[in-house]
Amino acid sequence: MQLRVGSRWRSAVDDTQVVVVRAPEGEVSLTCGGHPLVPADGQPTAGLTISEGHEGSTALGKRYADPGAGLELLCVKAGTSALALNGAELPLKSAKPLPASD
Amino acid sequence: MNLAMIAEIAADAGGDRVVLGDPEHGVTYEQLYDRARRAARLLRESSADTVAMIGVNSELFPVALFGAALADRPFSPLNYRWSDADLAAAVRRLAPVVVLVDDEFLPRFESLAGESGVQWVARSQFLAAVADAEPIEGGAQEPANPAVLLFTSGTSGSPKVAVLGHDNLSSYILGSVELMAAEEGDAQLSSLPPYHVGGIANLLSTLFSGRRIVQLPAFDARTWIDTVRALRVTHATVVPTMVARIVDLLAEDGGGLPSLRHLSYGGGRMPLPVLERAMVLLPETSFVNGYGLTETSSSITVLGPDDHRLALTSDDPAVRARLGSVGRALPTVELSVRDADGEPVAPGETGELWVRGEQVSGRYVGTESDSAGGWFRTKDAARIDEEGYVFVEGRLDDVIVRGGENISPGEVEDALLEHPDVADAGVVGLPDDDWGERVVAAVVPVEGRTPDPGELQEWVRGKLRSSKTPSSIALVEGLPYNDNGKLVRRLLRASMVEAARG
């Protein structure tokens, strides 16, 4: 799939929803629970379940990123399985929050 | 991405949490986004290309901002303090335009009613129509037009119209604010006006972070303090002149502001004596300084609470000096200090501050962008120390060059302000045959005092050095400030030239 900054995606197997904050150029495979994300306004195939090795969770307001690949996602709805980019689990971005300046 | 996505994400995450007004009966995140979608239908169906607003902080501000974004119409909040003639000229520049006006201001524009291309709608009438309108289908779509048009304050002549894109503002919020990270009960007092980039950034970041917004229609120090105390406000954002007035009143009434955990300031130079006084009067409050410009979608550097505390108590002069800095670059922007030829200067040296990043627009209506390689020239003189702290020395045009030495007017003003008989001070350079420029000062004395100019010169000489000592100091009744609390040096310089001629 081709990601665009500001586009919104949902998991096919749990409640997870993400917004793309930084997008890599070119096609990537982005999954949650082992199944490709679908556009937020689309309908996932019914009956899918979390694939083995893709258990985990996503948390509201947290960011999941692969700086090397130029990908950053913002979780806007929490879920119960793990995000992965091209098969590798996307780690939680641990950034020290900035103090509010305005 | 569409700026309204910020409100959409916040609505999904915030749900029935209150975002605006009273904690019991206020507007929830979902309700606010719903109203923006209804407003979008009205705006989309109108024949106007642009949505202007002439009004104080009210519910109209977020509804119109996000409604316009959803309708893909640029939103242009105008300065209601301008003269009727200046506002009429601004509105005509934006035509075809729908102007949303506070009911109390509407009579000012009666003579313009019926003019083609300009549709005037009272705030109450618009909000009533929003309540009856059907929400647009779906959510935020990719926009084709800019998000916001802001008339710059124009301390140096006629106003330019800065263009802020949806991507500029959204990337600023996504890059610097954590979604719904606020604690239960956090409340933000919004007192910056809608026509100020800080007012817009403040609205967006507060909404995204999950703090409840308490709007102050217009700033007044007494009302501001009373509101903080009565509504247990935890966060507030102000400009430096507001801090000075708040501090004066707090010193008188001695009541403190126990609920206020976080006070951020920006939008102009903060005089050091005012900041130090504020920090002493509010020992439990975290201070944050944000520096940025209209053209950069608000803050590009931040001086955080730890920096403030460390600087206030440090014995190391370099650390102490940081209280006068604007902090370090946000991780999402790049800074560079350049000379007049555009070449980077040596570390620690003064030059023009250049900035680039996704939040940086640097575009204006009707002019080609002159940014090379994405760099925007701020026209501010600055230096960056070895730890990355940025010291802004003022507008490039305002820096006084005396015998080859760069003198920051702010530094001389700070020295004068520390004198017990000085209430306010303004410093400019005037042409000088021997030195190129000479330093002159205008001082507003503390009521009932008449400081001797010679003694004030000695005072500055003792704090700085003789080259920075004003060659003349005039006692005046007041200094020229614009609506945003910025000293208009152009006017001060003109009056000093006048005075020098005698």
Short mmCIF file of C-alpha atoms in Angstrom, two decimals, chain B residues 133-429:
data_model
loop_
_atom_site.label_atom_id
_atom_site.label_comp_id
_atom_site.label_asym_id
_atom_site.label_seq_id
_atom_site.Cartn_x
_atom_site.Cartn_y
_atom_site.Cartn_z
CA ALA B 133 -27.84 22.89 9.30
CA GLU B 134 -27.18 19.29 8.27
CA PRO B 135 -23.61 18.12 8.87
CA ILE B 136 -21.55 17.47 5.72
CA GLU B 137 -21.16 13.86 4.71
CA GLY B 138 -17.95 12.17 5.79
CA GLY B 139 -14.92 13.78 7.34
CA ALA B 140 -11.94 15.89 6.44
CA GLN B 141 -10.91 15.73 2.77
CA GLU B 142 -7.60 16.66 1.18
CA PRO B 143 -7.82 20.47 0.72
CA ALA B 144 -6.84 22.50 -2.35
CA ASN B 145 -6.67 25.90 -0.61
CA PRO B 146 -4.69 27.34 2.32
CA ALA B 147 -6.03 26.86 5.86
CA VAL B 148 -5.44 30.31 7.31
CA LEU B 149 -4.68 33.81 6.04
CA LEU B 150 -3.23 36.14 8.66
CA PHE B 151 -2.59 39.86 8.29
CA THR B 152 0.81 40.42 9.89
CA SER B 153 1.04 43.05 12.60
CA GLY B 154 3.09 45.30 10.34
CA THR B 155 5.41 47.10 12.78
CA SER B 156 7.24 48.24 9.66
CA GLY B 157 4.53 49.47 7.31
CA SER B 158 1.41 48.15 5.55
CA PRO B 159 0.27 44.63 6.52
CA LYS B 160 1.20 41.58 4.47
CA VAL B 161 -1.10 38.57 4.34
CA ALA B 162 0.71 35.45 5.49
CA VAL B 163 -0.52 32.13 4.10
CA LEU B 164 -0.55 29.10 6.39
CA GLY B 165 -1.23 25.77 4.70
CA HIS B 166 -3.13 22.86 6.19
CA ASP B 167 0.12 20.88 6.21
CA ASN B 168 2.02 23.68 8.00
CA LEU B 169 -0.41 23.84 10.92
CA SER B 170 -1.17 20.11 11.15
CA SER B 171 2.47 19.10 11.11
CA TYR B 172 3.16 21.64 13.87
CA ILE B 173 0.47 20.08 16.06
CA LEU B 174 1.31 16.45 15.24
CA GLY B 175 5.00 17.18 15.76
CA SER B 176 4.77 18.98 19.08
CA VAL B 177 1.60 17.95 20.96
CA GLU B 178 0.65 14.63 22.54
CA LEU B 179 -2.93 13.55 21.82
CA MET B 180 -5.17 13.61 24.93
CA ALA B 181 -2.17 13.63 27.26
CA ALA B 182 -3.79 16.14 29.63
CA GLU B 183 -4.75 15.22 33.17
CA GLU B 184 -8.35 15.21 34.33
CA GLY B 185 -9.32 18.75 35.29
CA ASP B 186 -6.63 20.49 33.24
CA ALA B 187 -7.93 23.81 31.98
CA GLN B 188 -6.34 26.28 29.59
CA LEU B 189 -7.12 29.99 29.77
CA SER B 190 -7.11 31.31 26.21
CA SER B 191 -6.54 35.02 26.14
CA LEU B 192 -4.59 35.48 22.92
CA PRO B 193 -6.87 36.89 20.22
CA PRO B 194 -8.04 34.76 17.27
CA TYR B 195 -6.19 37.00 14.77
CA HIS B 196 -2.80 36.18 16.39
CA VAL B 197 -0.95 33.06 15.22
CA GLY B 198 -0.51 32.22 18.92
CA GLY B 199 -4.29 32.27 19.38
CA ILE B 200 -4.71 29.75 16.57
CA ALA B 201 -1.83 27.51 17.68
CA ASN B 202 -3.09 27.68 21.26
CA LEU B 203 -6.59 26.58 20.22
CA LEU B 204 -5.24 23.66 18.18
CA SER B 205 -2.72 22.40 20.71
CA THR B 206 -5.10 22.73 23.65
CA LEU B 207 -7.81 20.83 21.82
CA PHE B 208 -5.41 18.06 20.74
CA SER B 209 -3.87 17.69 24.20
CA GLY B 210 -7.27 17.26 25.87
CA ARG B 211 -7.26 20.32 28.10
CA ARG B 212 -10.54 22.14 28.58
CA ILE B 213 -10.54 25.60 26.98
CA VAL B 214 -11.67 28.58 29.04
CA GLN B 215 -11.96 31.57 26.73
CA LEU B 216 -11.31 35.11 27.85
CA PRO B 217 -13.07 37.30 25.27
CA ALA B 218 -10.36 39.94 25.51
CA PHE B 219 -7.40 40.34 27.84
CA ASP B 220 -7.55 42.42 30.98
CA ALA B 221 -5.11 41.61 33.80
CA ARG B 222 -7.67 41.79 36.62
CA THR B 223 -10.16 39.55 34.80
CA TRP B 224 -7.37 37.17 33.83
CA ILE B 225 -6.25 36.74 37.46
CA ASP B 226 -9.82 36.41 38.75
CA THR B 227 -10.61 33.80 36.11
CA VAL B 228 -7.51 31.73 36.90
CA ARG B 229 -8.50 31.68 40.58
CA ALA B 230 -12.25 31.15 40.13
CA LEU B 231 -12.08 28.40 37.49
CA ARG B 232 -8.92 26.71 38.78
CA VAL B 233 -7.05 27.28 35.54
CA THR B 234 -3.93 25.07 35.22
CA HIS B 235 -2.43 26.32 31.94
CA ALA B 236 -2.22 29.73 30.32
CA THR B 237 -0.46 31.41 27.41
CA VAL B 238 0.27 35.11 27.31
CA VAL B 239 2.41 37.72 25.56
CA PRO B 240 5.12 39.55 27.55
CA THR B 241 3.16 42.78 28.04
CA MET B 242 0.39 40.72 29.66
CA VAL B 243 2.91 39.19 32.09
CA ALA B 244 4.09 42.66 33.12
CA ARG B 245 0.53 43.74 33.97
CA ILE B 246 -0.33 40.48 35.72
CA VAL B 247 2.83 40.68 37.82
CA ASP B 248 2.06 44.25 38.89
CA LEU B 249 -1.40 43.23 40.14
CA LEU B 250 -0.16 40.04 41.83
CA ALA B 251 2.47 42.01 43.71
CA GLU B 252 -0.31 44.30 44.99
CA ASP B 253 -2.83 41.68 46.07
CA GLY B 254 -0.36 39.02 47.23
CA GLY B 255 -2.82 36.20 46.48
CA GLY B 256 -0.70 34.10 44.13
CA LEU B 257 -2.13 31.65 41.59
CA PRO B 258 -1.99 28.22 43.25
CA SER B 259 -3.84 26.31 40.51
CA LEU B 260 -1.61 27.59 37.68
CA ARG B 261 0.96 24.87 36.93
CA HIS B 262 2.07 26.09 33.54
CA LEU B 263 2.53 29.57 32.08
CA SER B 264 3.86 29.93 28.57
CA TYR B 265 4.78 33.23 27.00
CA GLY B 266 5.94 34.43 23.60
CA GLY B 267 5.09 36.77 20.78
CA GLY B 268 7.67 39.39 21.68
CA ARG B 269 10.75 39.99 23.75
CA MET B 270 10.32 39.34 27.47
CA PRO B 271 12.22 41.90 29.60
CA LEU B 272 14.39 39.94 32.05
CA PRO B 273 13.37 41.93 35.16
CA VAL B 274 9.69 41.15 34.45
CA LEU B 275 10.39 37.44 34.01
CA GLU B 276 12.47 37.21 37.18
CA ARG B 277 9.73 38.98 39.14
CA ALA B 278 7.09 36.65 37.73
CA MET B 279 9.11 33.54 38.63
CA VAL B 280 9.59 34.77 42.21
CA LEU B 281 5.88 35.61 42.59
CA LEU B 282 4.79 32.25 41.10
CA PRO B 283 7.29 29.75 42.54
CA GLU B 284 5.05 26.70 41.84
CA THR B 285 4.40 27.59 38.20
CA SER B 286 6.42 26.12 35.33
CA PHE B 287 7.46 28.75 32.80
CA VAL B 288 7.84 28.07 29.09
CA ASN B 289 9.03 30.50 26.44
CA GLY B 290 8.03 29.84 22.85
CA TYR B 291 9.55 31.80 19.98
CA GLY B 292 8.18 31.81 16.49
CA LEU B 293 6.60 33.95 13.83
CA THR B 294 3.28 34.09 12.04
CA GLU B 295 5.04 32.63 9.00
CA THR B 296 6.31 29.61 10.99
CA SER B 297 2.91 28.46 12.40
CA SER B 298 3.91 29.65 15.88
CA SER B 299 6.80 28.23 17.97
CA ILE B 300 10.06 27.05 16.43
CA THR B 301 12.10 27.15 19.65
CA VAL B 302 11.16 26.37 23.25
CA LEU B 303 12.78 27.26 26.58
CA GLY B 304 11.31 24.74 29.01
CA PRO B 305 10.54 24.76 32.75
CA ASP B 306 13.83 23.08 33.74
CA ASP B 307 15.82 25.60 31.70
CA HIS B 308 14.03 28.41 33.53
CA ARG B 309 14.62 27.00 37.02
CA LEU B 310 18.25 26.17 36.35
CA ALA B 311 18.95 29.59 34.86
CA LEU B 312 17.29 31.45 37.73
CA THR B 313 19.36 29.70 40.40
CA SER B 314 22.66 29.04 38.61
CA ASP B 315 25.97 30.68 39.53
CA ASP B 316 27.31 29.99 36.05
CA PRO B 317 26.87 33.20 34.00
CA ALA B 318 26.41 31.21 30.78
CA VAL B 319 23.56 29.16 32.31
CA ARG B 320 22.04 32.24 33.95
CA ALA B 321 22.06 34.06 30.63
CA ARG B 322 19.73 31.41 29.19
CA LEU B 323 16.81 33.06 30.96
CA GLY B 324 17.16 35.64 28.19
CA SER B 325 17.22 33.02 25.44
CA VAL B 326 14.24 31.59 23.57
CA GLY B 327 15.45 28.04 24.11
CA ARG B 328 16.33 25.37 21.62
CA ALA B 329 14.92 24.39 18.22
CA LEU B 330 11.94 22.03 18.14
CA PRO B 331 13.12 18.58 16.96
CA THR B 332 11.05 19.09 13.80
CA VAL B 333 12.76 22.27 12.56
CA GLU B 334 16.28 23.23 11.48
CA LEU B 335 17.88 26.58 12.33
CA SER B 336 20.85 28.34 10.78
CA VAL B 337 22.42 31.73 11.49
CA ARG B 338 23.57 33.46 8.28
CA ASP B 339 25.42 36.60 7.31
CA ALA B 340 24.19 39.21 4.81
CA ASP B 341 25.47 37.06 1.90
CA GLY B 342 23.55 34.02 3.12
CA GLU B 343 26.63 32.20 4.39
CA PRO B 344 26.51 30.48 7.81
CA VAL B 345 28.35 32.47 10.49
CA ALA B 346 30.79 30.97 13.01
CA PRO B 347 29.14 29.32 16.05
CA GLY B 348 28.09 31.91 18.65
CA GLU B 349 28.20 34.82 16.24
CA THR B 350 25.24 37.03 15.44
CA GLY B 351 23.52 36.96 12.08
CA GLU B 352 20.08 36.50 10.57
CA LEU B 353 18.11 33.51 11.80
CA TRP B 354 16.98 31.16 9.02
CA VAL B 355 14.56 28.29 9.63
CA ARG B 356 13.08 25.40 7.72
CA GLY B 357 10.64 22.60 8.49
CA GLU B 358 7.19 21.38 7.54
CA GLN B 359 5.48 23.94 9.77
CA VAL B 360 7.29 26.82 8.06
CA SER B 361 5.24 28.59 5.39
CA GLY B 362 6.99 31.86 4.61
CA ARG B 363 4.44 32.55 1.87
CA TYR B 364 2.33 35.66 1.39
CA VAL B 365 -0.72 36.44 -0.70
CA GLY B 366 0.29 37.93 -4.03
CA THR B 367 4.05 37.38 -3.79
CA GLU B 368 6.31 34.62 -4.94
CA SER B 369 8.06 32.72 -2.17
CA ASP B 370 11.70 33.73 -1.94
CA SER B 371 12.72 30.76 0.20
CA ALA B 372 15.76 28.96 -1.15
CA GLY B 373 15.90 25.26 -0.37
CA GLY B 374 12.96 25.56 1.99
CA TRP B 375 14.71 28.12 4.19
CA PHE B 376 12.70 31.04 5.52
CA ARG B 377 14.55 34.19 6.53
CA THR B 378 13.07 35.44 9.79
CA LYS B 379 14.60 38.94 9.55
CA ASP B 380 15.46 38.45 13.24
CA ALA B 381 19.03 38.91 14.45
CA ALA B 382 20.13 35.97 16.59
CA ARG B 383 23.02 33.87 17.83
CA ILE B 384 23.07 30.24 18.95
CA ASP B 385 25.33 29.16 21.83
CA GLU B 386 27.28 25.91 21.92
CA GLU B 387 24.44 24.10 23.71
CA GLY B 388 21.97 25.15 21.02
CA TYR B 389 20.24 27.92 22.97
CA VAL B 390 19.01 30.67 20.68
CA PHE B 391 19.35 34.32 21.66
CA VAL B 392 17.14 36.60 19.59
CA GLU B 393 18.52 40.12 19.56
CA GLY B 394 15.58 41.78 17.84
CA ARG B 395 14.54 42.57 14.31
CA LEU B 396 17.54 42.75 12.00
CA ASP B 397 16.58 46.33 11.16
CA ASP B 398 16.51 47.25 14.85
CA VAL B 399 19.99 46.07 15.78
CA ILE B 400 22.18 49.09 16.32
CA VAL B 401 25.53 48.99 14.56
CA ARG B 402 27.83 51.43 16.34
CA GLY B 403 31.42 51.63 15.15
CA GLY B 404 31.19 48.09 13.79
CA GLU B 405 29.76 46.67 17.02
CA ASN B 406 26.29 45.08 17.01
CA ILE B 407 24.21 46.30 19.91
CA SER B 408 20.90 44.71 20.80
CA PRO B 409 18.38 47.37 21.88
CA GLY B 410 16.76 44.82 24.20
CA GLU B 411 19.89 44.38 26.25
CA VAL B 412 20.14 48.13 26.87
CA GLU B 413 16.40 48.30 27.65
CA ASP B 414 16.80 45.51 30.24
CA ALA B 415 19.62 47.40 31.94
CA LEU B 416 17.49 50.56 32.12
CA LEU B 417 14.45 48.61 33.41
CA GLU B 418 16.44 47.34 36.35
CA HIS B 419 16.75 50.91 37.63
CA PRO B 420 14.16 51.50 40.40
CA ASP B 421 12.97 54.80 38.88
CA VAL B 422 12.35 53.35 35.39
CA ALA B 423 8.90 51.99 34.51
CA ASP B 424 9.52 51.38 30.79
CA ALA B 425 12.32 51.94 28.32
CA GLY B 426 12.79 51.94 24.56
CA VAL B 427 16.15 52.03 22.77
CA VAL B 428 16.86 52.76 19.09
CA GLY B 429 19.81 53.72 16.89
#
